PDB file of C-alpha atoms in Angstrom:
ATOM      1  CA  MET A  10       6.972  12.084  13.051  1.00  0.00           C
ATOM      2  CA  ASP A  11       6.783  11.493   9.286  1.00  0.00           C
ATOM      3  CA  LEU A  12       3.544   9.651   8.450  1.00  0.00           C
ATOM      4  CA  GLU A  13       4.383   9.094   4.773  1.00  0.00           C
ATOM      5  CA  LEU A  14       7.977   7.891   4.598  1.00  0.00           C
ATOM      6  CA  ALA A  15       7.426   4.300   5.753  1.00  0.00           C
ATOM      7  CA  GLU A  16       4.793   3.798   3.062  1.00  0.00           C
ATOM      8  CA  GLU A  17       7.047   5.276   0.376  1.00  0.00           C
ATOM      9  CA  GLU A  18      10.001   3.148   1.428  1.00  0.00           C
ATOM     10  CA  GLY A  19       7.785   0.080   1.793  1.00  0.00           C
ATOM     11  CA  TYR A  20       6.447   0.274  -1.744  1.00  0.00           C
ATOM     12  CA  ALA A  21       9.932   0.807  -3.160  1.00  0.00           C
ATOM     13  CA  ASP A  22      11.233  -2.217  -1.254  1.00  0.00           C
ATOM     14  CA  ALA A  23       8.286  -4.351  -2.358  1.00  0.00           C
ATOM     15  CA  PHE A  24       9.161  -3.559  -5.964  1.00  0.00           C
ATOM     16  CA  ARG A  25      12.813  -4.428  -5.339  1.00  0.00           C
ATOM     17  CA  ALA A  26      11.587  -7.836  -4.153  1.00  0.00           C
ATOM     18  CA  ALA A  27      10.171  -8.724  -7.589  1.00  0.00           C
ATOM     19  CA  PRO A  28      12.158 -11.584  -9.176  1.00  0.00           C
ATOM     20  CA  PRO A  29      14.035 -10.120 -12.173  1.00  0.00           C
ATOM     21  CA  VAL A  30      12.539 -12.503 -14.736  1.00  0.00           C
ATOM     22  CA  LEU A  31       9.036 -11.726 -13.502  1.00  0.00           C
ATOM     23  CA  ALA A  32       9.744  -8.000 -13.446  1.00  0.00           C
ATOM     24  CA  ARG A  33      10.917  -7.993 -17.073  1.00  0.00           C
ATOM     25  CA  LYS A  34       7.996 -10.083 -18.265  1.00  0.00           C
ATOM     26  CA  HIS A  35       5.263  -8.030 -16.594  1.00  0.00           C
ATOM     27  CA  GLY A  36       6.802  -4.566 -16.498  1.00  0.00           C
ATOM     28  CA  ILE A  37       7.310  -4.351 -12.721  1.00  0.00           C
ATOM     29  CA  ALA A  38       9.496  -1.275 -12.265  1.00  0.00           C
ATOM     30  CA  HIS A  39      10.239   1.549  -9.865  1.00  0.00           C
ATOM     31  CA  THR A  40      12.454   4.581  -9.621  1.00  0.00           C
ATOM     32  CA  THR A  41      13.329   7.020  -6.854  1.00  0.00           C
ATOM     33  CA  PHE A  42      14.773  10.515  -7.263  1.00  0.00           C
ATOM     34  CA  ASP A  43      14.689  13.783  -5.315  1.00  0.00           C
ATOM     35  CA  GLY A  44      12.499  12.235  -2.624  1.00  0.00           C
ATOM     36  CA  VAL A  45       9.991  10.949  -5.199  1.00  0.00           C
ATOM     37  CA  THR A  46       9.084   7.258  -5.536  1.00  0.00           C
ATOM     38  CA  CYS A  47       7.398   5.994  -8.707  1.00  0.00           C
ATOM     39  CA  ILE A  48       6.058   2.448  -8.998  1.00  0.00           C
ATOM     40  CA  ARG A  49       4.650   0.857 -12.149  1.00  0.00           C
ATOM     41  CA  VAL A  50       3.313  -2.502 -13.317  1.00  0.00           C
ATOM     42  CA  ALA A  51       2.710  -2.463 -17.060  1.00  0.00           C
ATOM     43  CA  ASP A  52       0.493  -5.559 -16.923  1.00  0.00           C
ATOM     44  CA  LEU A  53      -1.764  -3.949 -14.283  1.00  0.00           C
ATOM     45  CA  PRO A  54      -2.644  -0.801 -16.230  1.00  0.00           C
ATOM     46  CA  ARG A  55      -5.638   0.243 -14.117  1.00  0.00           C
ATOM     47  CA  SER A  56      -4.246  -0.504 -10.666  1.00  0.00           C
ATOM     48  CA  ARG A  57      -4.279   2.466  -8.282  1.00  0.00           C
ATOM     49  CA  ILE A  58      -2.056   0.563  -5.865  1.00  0.00           C
ATOM     50  CA  PHE A  59       0.712  -0.465  -8.250  1.00  0.00           C
ATOM     51  CA  ASN A  60       0.932   2.561 -10.573  1.00  0.00           C
ATOM     52  CA  HIS A  61       1.499   5.394  -8.145  1.00  0.00           C
ATOM     53  CA  VAL A  62       3.770   8.345  -7.397  1.00  0.00           C
ATOM     54  CA  PHE A  63       4.630   9.092  -3.752  1.00  0.00           C
ATOM     55  CA  GLY A  64       6.601  11.898  -2.136  1.00  0.00           C
ATOM     56  CA  LEU A  65       6.190  14.537  -4.832  1.00  0.00           C
ATOM     57  CA  GLY A  66       6.606  18.032  -3.399  1.00  0.00           C
ATOM     58  CA  ARG A  67       7.501  16.841   0.101  1.00  0.00           C
ATOM     59  CA  SER A  68      11.271  17.197   0.452  1.00  0.00           C
ATOM     60  CA  THR A  69      11.506  20.035  -2.100  1.00  0.00           C
ATOM     61  CA  PRO A  70       8.894  21.948  -4.099  1.00  0.00           C
ATOM     62  CA  ALA A  71       7.911  19.962  -7.180  1.00  0.00           C
ATOM     63  CA  SER A  72       9.620  21.185 -10.346  1.00  0.00           C
ATOM     64  CA  ASP A  73       8.584  20.957 -13.980  1.00  0.00           C
ATOM     65  CA  ASP A  74      11.652  18.786 -14.505  1.00  0.00           C
ATOM     66  CA  GLN A  75      10.373  16.320 -11.902  1.00  0.00           C
ATOM     67  CA  LEU A  76       6.919  16.244 -13.462  1.00  0.00           C
ATOM     68  CA  ASP A  77       8.464  15.644 -16.888  1.00  0.00           C
ATOM     69  CA  ARG A  78      10.678  12.897 -15.515  1.00  0.00           C
ATOM     70  CA  ILE A  79       7.686  11.186 -13.923  1.00  0.00           C
ATOM     71  CA  ALA A  80       5.734  11.388 -17.181  1.00  0.00           C
ATOM     72  CA  GLU A  81       8.684   9.898 -19.052  1.00  0.00           C
ATOM     73  CA  PHE A  82       8.891   6.987 -16.609  1.00  0.00           C
ATOM     74  CA  TYR A  83       5.240   6.040 -17.180  1.00  0.00           C
ATOM     75  CA  GLY A  84       5.034   6.862 -20.877  1.00  0.00           C
ATOM     76  CA  GLU A  85       1.490   6.267 -22.103  1.00  0.00           C
ATOM     77  CA  GLU A  86       0.525   4.205 -19.058  1.00  0.00           C
ATOM     78  CA  THR A  87      -2.043   5.246 -16.464  1.00  0.00           C
ATOM     79  CA  TYR A  88      -0.668   6.438 -13.126  1.00  0.00           C
ATOM     80  CA  PHE A  89      -1.774   8.251  -9.985  1.00  0.00           C
ATOM     81  CA  VAL A  90      -0.027  10.971  -7.989  1.00  0.00           C
ATOM     82  CA  ALA A  91      -0.499  11.063  -4.206  1.00  0.00           C
ATOM     83  CA  LEU A  92      -0.535  14.518  -2.603  1.00  0.00           C
ATOM     84  CA  ALA A  93       0.617  14.204   0.987  1.00  0.00           C
ATOM     85  CA  ARG A  94      -0.486  16.729   3.585  1.00  0.00           C
ATOM     86  CA  ASP A  95       2.909  18.499   3.500  1.00  0.00           C
ATOM     87  CA  ALA A  96       3.235  18.523  -0.303  1.00  0.00           C
ATOM     88  CA  GLU A  97       2.353  22.156  -1.107  1.00  0.00           C
ATOM     89  CA  PRO A  98      -1.111  20.772  -1.986  1.00  0.00           C
ATOM     90  CA  GLY A  99      -2.762  23.920  -3.293  1.00  0.00           C
ATOM     91  CA  ASP A 100      -0.086  24.910  -5.780  1.00  0.00           C
ATOM     92  CA  LEU A 101       0.807  21.362  -6.802  1.00  0.00           C
ATOM     93  CA  ALA A 102      -2.821  20.345  -7.323  1.00  0.00           C
ATOM     94  CA  ALA A 103      -3.331  23.336  -9.617  1.00  0.00           C
ATOM     95  CA  ARG A 104      -0.191  22.499 -11.569  1.00  0.00           C
ATOM     96  CA  LEU A 105      -1.249  18.888 -12.021  1.00  0.00           C
ATOM     97  CA  GLU A 106      -4.690  19.966 -13.188  1.00  0.00           C
ATOM     98  CA  GLY A 107      -2.991  22.329 -15.625  1.00  0.00           C
ATOM     99  CA  ARG A 108      -1.263  19.302 -17.118  1.00  0.00           C
ATOM    100  CA  GLY A 109      -4.553  17.465 -17.546  1.00  0.00           C
ATOM    101  CA  PHE A 110      -4.617  15.393 -14.338  1.00  0.00           C
ATOM    102  CA  VAL A 111      -8.015  14.854 -12.709  1.00  0.00           C
ATOM    103  CA  ARG A 112      -8.768  14.365  -9.035  1.00  0.00           C
ATOM    104  CA  ASP A 113      -9.384  10.701  -8.197  1.00  0.00           C
ATOM    105  CA  TYR A 114     -10.443   8.659  -5.171  1.00  0.00           C
ATOM    106  CA  ALA A 115      -8.608   9.802  -2.017  1.00  0.00           C
ATOM    107  CA  TRP A 116      -6.927   7.576   0.563  1.00  0.00           C
ATOM    108  CA  THR A 117      -7.271   8.239   4.295  1.00  0.00           C
ATOM    109  CA  LYS A 118      -4.050   8.179   6.316  1.00  0.00           C
ATOM    110  CA  PHE A 119      -4.293   6.655   9.813  1.00  0.00           C
ATOM    111  CA  GLN A 120      -1.985   6.570  12.820  1.00  0.00           C
ATOM    112  CA  ARG A 121      -1.914   5.107  16.315  1.00  0.00           C
ATOM    113  CA  GLY A 122       0.606   4.439  19.045  1.00  0.00           C
ATOM    114  CA  VAL A 123       1.749   0.943  19.974  1.00  0.00           C
ATOM    115  CA  GLU A 124      -0.263   0.609  23.171  1.00  0.00           C
ATOM    116  CA  PRO A 125      -1.913  -2.824  23.348  1.00  0.00           C
ATOM    117  CA  PRO A 126      -5.023  -3.059  21.180  1.00  0.00           C
ATOM    118  CA  THR A 127      -8.412  -4.105  22.478  1.00  0.00           C
ATOM    119  CA  PRO A 128      -8.661  -7.922  22.502  1.00  0.00           C
ATOM    120  CA  VAL A 129     -10.264  -9.286  19.343  1.00  0.00           C
ATOM    121  CA  GLU A 130     -12.834 -12.054  19.390  1.00  0.00           C
ATOM    122  CA  SER A 131     -12.055 -14.400  16.514  1.00  0.00           C
ATOM    123  CA  GLU A 132     -11.617 -18.116  16.104  1.00  0.00           C
ATOM    124  CA  LEU A 133      -8.871 -17.472  13.575  1.00  0.00           C
ATOM    125  CA  ARG A 134      -5.233 -17.944  14.548  1.00  0.00           C
ATOM    126  CA  VAL A 135      -2.713 -15.298  13.418  1.00  0.00           C
ATOM    127  CA  GLN A 136       1.021 -15.813  13.104  1.00  0.00           C
ATOM    128  CA  PRO A 137       4.034 -14.496  11.171  1.00  0.00           C
ATOM    129  CA  ILE A 138       4.838 -16.738   8.230  1.00  0.00           C
ATOM    130  CA  GLY A 139       7.942 -18.689   7.359  1.00  0.00           C
ATOM    131  CA  PRO A 140       9.014 -19.937   3.939  1.00  0.00           C
ATOM    132  CA  GLN A 141       6.543 -22.833   4.051  1.00  0.00           C
ATOM    133  CA  HIS A 142       3.643 -20.370   3.826  1.00  0.00           C
ATOM    134  CA  ALA A 143       5.122 -17.822   1.418  1.00  0.00           C
ATOM    135  CA  ARG A 144       3.101 -19.144  -1.518  1.00  0.00           C
ATOM    136  CA  ASP A 145      -0.095 -19.096   0.541  1.00  0.00           C
ATOM    137  CA  PHE A 146       0.592 -15.478   1.427  1.00  0.00           C
ATOM    138  CA  GLY A 147       1.074 -14.428  -2.199  1.00  0.00           C
ATOM    139  CA  ARG A 148      -1.924 -16.452  -3.354  1.00  0.00           C
ATOM    140  CA  ILE A 149      -4.274 -14.823  -0.843  1.00  0.00           C
ATOM    141  CA  VAL A 150      -3.091 -11.277  -1.559  1.00  0.00           C
ATOM    142  CA  ALA A 151      -3.617 -11.863  -5.277  1.00  0.00           C
ATOM    143  CA  ALA A 152      -7.053 -13.397  -4.735  1.00  0.00           C
ATOM    144  CA  GLY A 153      -8.151 -10.766  -2.221  1.00  0.00           C
ATOM    145  CA  PHE A 154      -7.268  -7.898  -4.542  1.00  0.00           C
ATOM    146  CA  GLU A 155      -8.420  -9.784  -7.664  1.00  0.00           C
ATOM    147  CA  LEU A 156      -4.931  -9.666  -9.167  1.00  0.00           C
ATOM    148  CA  PRO A 157      -3.424 -12.016 -11.752  1.00  0.00           C
ATOM    149  CA  ALA A 158      -1.331 -15.016 -10.742  1.00  0.00           C
ATOM    150  CA  PHE A 159       2.056 -13.407 -11.406  1.00  0.00           C
ATOM    151  CA  THR A 160       1.490 -11.012  -8.482  1.00  0.00           C
ATOM    152  CA  ALA A 161       1.227 -13.996  -6.144  1.00  0.00           C
ATOM    153  CA  ARG A 162       4.689 -15.177  -7.214  1.00  0.00           C
ATOM    154  CA  TRP A 163       6.062 -11.670  -6.770  1.00  0.00           C
ATOM    155  CA  LEU A 164       4.543 -10.818  -3.394  1.00  0.00           C
ATOM    156  CA  SER A 165       5.383 -14.194  -1.900  1.00  0.00           C
ATOM    157  CA  ALA A 166       8.989 -12.939  -1.862  1.00  0.00           C
ATOM    158  CA  LEU A 167       8.207 -10.216   0.681  1.00  0.00           C
ATOM    159  CA  PHE A 168       8.502 -12.492   3.701  1.00  0.00           C
ATOM    160  CA  ALA A 169      12.266 -12.822   3.141  1.00  0.00           C
ATOM    161  CA  ARG A 170      12.926  -9.056   3.049  1.00  0.00           C
ATOM    162  CA  PRO A 171      14.696  -7.768   6.198  1.00  0.00           C
ATOM    163  CA  ARG A 172      12.195  -5.058   7.220  1.00  0.00           C
ATOM    164  CA  TRP A 173       9.018  -6.986   6.429  1.00  0.00           C
ATOM    165  CA  THR A 174       6.960  -9.272   8.638  1.00  0.00           C
ATOM    166  CA  CYS A 175       4.201 -11.088   6.772  1.00  0.00           C
ATOM    167  CA  PHE A 176       1.251 -12.557   8.650  1.00  0.00           C
ATOM    168  CA  LEU A 177      -1.376 -15.163   7.909  1.00  0.00           C
ATOM    169  CA  ALA A 178      -4.670 -15.782   9.682  1.00  0.00           C
ATOM    170  CA  PHE A 179      -5.634 -19.454   9.761  1.00  0.00           C
ATOM    171  CA  ALA A 180      -9.054 -21.065  10.045  1.00  0.00           C
ATOM    172  CA  GLY A 181      -7.932 -24.309  11.571  1.00  0.00           C
ATOM    173  CA  ASN A 182      -5.034 -25.224   9.286  1.00  0.00           C
ATOM    174  CA  GLU A 183      -6.435 -23.333   6.286  1.00  0.00           C
ATOM    175  CA  PRO A 184      -4.766 -20.014   5.383  1.00  0.00           C
ATOM    176  CA  ALA A 185      -7.535 -17.412   5.258  1.00  0.00           C
ATOM    177  CA  ALA A 186      -6.173 -13.861   5.313  1.00  0.00           C
ATOM    178  CA  THR A 187      -2.991 -11.790   5.122  1.00  0.00           C
ATOM    179  CA  GLY A 188      -1.402  -8.603   6.380  1.00  0.00           C
ATOM    180  CA  THR A 189       2.094  -7.119   6.475  1.00  0.00           C
ATOM    181  CA  LEU A 190       4.215  -4.907   8.703  1.00  0.00           C
ATOM    182  CA  PHE A 191       7.098  -2.880   7.246  1.00  0.00           C
ATOM    183  CA  VAL A 192       9.365  -1.011   9.667  1.00  0.00           C
ATOM    184  CA  SER A 193      11.098   2.268   8.877  1.00  0.00           C
ATOM    185  CA  ARG A 194      12.793   4.525  11.433  1.00  0.00           C
ATOM    186  CA  GLY A 195      10.534   3.630  14.314  1.00  0.00           C
ATOM    187  CA  VAL A 196       7.337   3.634  12.250  1.00  0.00           C
ATOM    188  CA  GLY A 197       5.433   0.495  11.323  1.00  0.00           C
ATOM    189  CA  TRP A 198       3.504   0.602   8.040  1.00  0.00           C
ATOM    190  CA  LEU A 199       0.601  -1.824   7.574  1.00  0.00           C
ATOM    191  CA  SER A 200      -0.323  -3.052   4.107  1.00  0.00           C
ATOM    192  CA  PHE A 201      -1.437  -5.949   1.866  1.00  0.00           C
ATOM    193  CA  ALA A 202      -4.468  -6.832   3.987  1.00  0.00           C
ATOM    194  CA  ALA A 203      -6.540  -9.402   2.104  1.00  0.00           C
ATOM    195  CA  THR A 204      -9.082 -12.057   3.037  1.00  0.00           C
ATOM    196  CA  LEU A 205     -10.358 -14.928   0.935  1.00  0.00           C
ATOM    197  CA  PRO A 206     -14.079 -14.503   0.217  1.00  0.00           C
ATOM    198  CA  GLU A 207     -15.137 -17.630   2.082  1.00  0.00           C
ATOM    199  CA  PHE A 208     -13.513 -16.379   5.301  1.00  0.00           C
ATOM    200  CA  ARG A 209     -14.796 -12.810   5.329  1.00  0.00           C
ATOM    201  CA  ARG A 210     -16.769 -11.495   8.321  1.00  0.00           C
ATOM    202  CA  ALA A 211     -14.892 -13.818  10.668  1.00  0.00           C
ATOM    203  CA  GLY A 212     -12.752 -11.103  12.276  1.00  0.00           C
ATOM    204  CA  ALA A 213      -9.628 -11.890  10.261  1.00  0.00           C
ATOM    205  CA  GLN A 214      -8.535  -8.337   9.575  1.00  0.00           C
ATOM    206  CA  SER A 215      -9.205  -7.163  13.129  1.00  0.00           C
ATOM    207  CA  ALA A 216      -7.094 -10.030  14.427  1.00  0.00           C
ATOM    208  CA  LEU A 217      -4.345  -9.240  11.919  1.00  0.00           C
ATOM    209  CA  LEU A 218      -4.363  -5.556  12.865  1.00  0.00           C
ATOM    210  CA  ALA A 219      -3.957  -6.447  16.543  1.00  0.00           C
ATOM    211  CA  ALA A 220      -1.115  -8.875  15.813  1.00  0.00           C
ATOM    212  CA  ARG A 221       0.750  -6.336  13.711  1.00  0.00           C
ATOM    213  CA  ILE A 222       0.380  -3.589  16.311  1.00  0.00           C
ATOM    214  CA  ARG A 223       1.884  -5.909  18.921  1.00  0.00           C
ATOM    215  CA  ALA A 224       4.689  -6.874  16.530  1.00  0.00           C
ATOM    216  CA  ALA A 225       5.453  -3.217  15.812  1.00  0.00           C
ATOM    217  CA  ALA A 226       5.840  -2.579  19.538  1.00  0.00           C
ATOM    218  CA  GLU A 227       8.154  -5.581  19.886  1.00  0.00           C
ATOM    219  CA  LEU A 228      10.284  -4.280  17.017  1.00  0.00           C
ATOM    220  CA  GLY A 229      10.768  -0.928  18.715  1.00  0.00           C
ATOM    221  CA  CYS A 230       8.249   1.175  16.813  1.00  0.00           C
ATOM    222  CA  SER A 231       6.538   4.102  18.516  1.00  0.00           C
ATOM    223  CA  LEU A 232       3.964   4.704  15.782  1.00  0.00           C
ATOM    224  CA  VAL A 233       1.929   2.564  13.391  1.00  0.00           C
ATOM    225  CA  VAL A 234       0.443   3.975  10.179  1.00  0.00           C
ATOM    226  CA  GLY A 235      -1.745   2.721   7.374  1.00  0.00           C
ATOM    227  CA  GLU A 236      -4.201   3.893   4.772  1.00  0.00           C
ATOM    228  CA  THR A 237      -7.354   2.818   3.013  1.00  0.00           C
ATOM    229  CA  GLY A 238      -9.898   4.376   0.712  1.00  0.00           C
ATOM    230  CA  ALA A 239     -11.588   7.476   2.131  1.00  0.00           C
ATOM    231  CA  LEU A 240     -15.195   7.324   3.229  1.00  0.00           C
ATOM    232  CA  GLU A 241     -17.350   8.034   0.216  1.00  0.00           C
ATOM    233  CA  GLU A 242     -20.998   7.282  -0.432  1.00  0.00           C
ATOM    234  CA  GLY A 243     -21.445   4.165  -2.529  1.00  0.00           C
ATOM    235  CA  ARG A 244     -17.992   2.738  -1.781  1.00  0.00           C
ATOM    236  CA  PRO A 245     -17.236  -0.149   0.632  1.00  0.00           C
ATOM    237  CA  SER A 246     -16.035   0.998   4.060  1.00  0.00           C
ATOM    238  CA  ASN A 247     -15.270  -2.271   5.868  1.00  0.00           C
ATOM    239  CA  SER A 248     -11.511  -1.652   5.911  1.00  0.00           C
ATOM    240  CA  TYR A 249     -12.000   1.868   7.218  1.00  0.00           C
ATOM    241  CA  ARG A 250     -14.229   0.660  10.064  1.00  0.00           C
ATOM    242  CA  ASN A 251     -11.832  -2.167  10.982  1.00  0.00           C
ATOM    243  CA  ILE A 252      -8.931   0.283  11.240  1.00  0.00           C
ATOM    244  CA  VAL A 253     -10.875   2.706  13.435  1.00  0.00           C
ATOM    245  CA  ARG A 254     -11.994  -0.140  15.712  1.00  0.00           C
ATOM    246  CA  ALA A 255      -8.338  -1.094  16.171  1.00  0.00           C
ATOM    247  CA  GLY A 256      -7.674   2.307  17.737  1.00  0.00           C
ATOM    248  CA  PHE A 257      -6.326   4.186  14.729  1.00  0.00           C
ATOM    249  CA  GLU A 258      -7.020   7.873  14.248  1.00  0.00           C
ATOM    250  CA  PRO A 259      -7.869   9.134  10.748  1.00  0.00           C
ATOM    251  CA  VAL A 260      -5.375  11.975  10.273  1.00  0.00           C
ATOM    252  CA  TYR A 261      -6.174  13.302   6.805  1.00  0.00           C
ATOM    253  CA  ASP A 262      -7.597  12.338   3.444  1.00  0.00           C
ATOM    254  CA  ARG A 263      -4.783  12.258   0.877  1.00  0.00           C
ATOM    255  CA  PRO A 264      -5.869  13.289  -2.624  1.00  0.00           C
ATOM    256  CA  ASN A 265      -4.830  11.212  -5.616  1.00  0.00           C
ATOM    257  CA  TYR A 266      -4.602  12.661  -9.112  1.00  0.00           C
ATOM    258  CA  LYS A 267      -5.073  10.490 -12.198  1.00  0.00           C
ATOM    259  CA  SER A 268      -2.791  10.972 -15.202  1.00  0.00           C
ATOM    260  CA  PRO A 269      -4.191  12.679 -18.297  1.00  0.00           C
ATOM    261  CA  GLN A 270      -3.656   9.529 -20.356  1.00  0.00           C
ATOM    262  CA  ALA A 271      -6.128   7.729 -18.081  1.00  0.00           C
ATOM    263  CA  SER A 272      -8.708  10.502 -18.113  1.00  0.00           C
ATOM    264  CA  ALA A 273      -8.533  10.761 -21.896  1.00  0.00           C
ATOM    265  CA  GLY A 274      -9.237   7.040 -22.227  1.00  0.00           C
TER     266      GLY A 274
END
């Protein structure tokens, strides 16, 4: 089963959710062609998450025309190219390096089935959100990832998208943490996991992982996937450990290549 497609489709749909006025003001844009998805936020010039290319070299071998088209889409802005496991990695990596790209921090891809997760001990309550909590959801994602306020307005729109289920963890009645489930062709993709600083180390993300696995099963998924930064000395690994504890298997580390504009700066 394809481990990458749900993520690619999820990011594209998240960018489609951006309110048009907000998108124009902050440069929120995406394009898809030949199995490639490019996402860009001009006002987040150093964001690995929001300035990324997915799917390159997967459906067809990457061409110079594709690489030129990607470069034209981003212009002088920083961007990152993900090399999936099935993306002719040796040849494509060499071609990117020939264009001045440099290898950047990799992301680990995880998978698990939808068998019930181990019960999680947490006093936090997790539930899918309705419109009354959309702003709380966006606010926490923005705060958790240290993003500017406009991203909160944008991401609060995700809850209304047909293939998304957005979750909040509550400490009493106080929204504390977030997570999402996006469904594509029987695969559930987990993303946008964030916890407010004052509620960290209370089991929020473990509880949210368990709730989203159960939701994926209820929605007919047979596989759940996600990703986080690869294990690397000197970098935080809390997310990685939480995912493994929830029964996910690390499948491969996916290299990311940083655009030559970024490395020159």
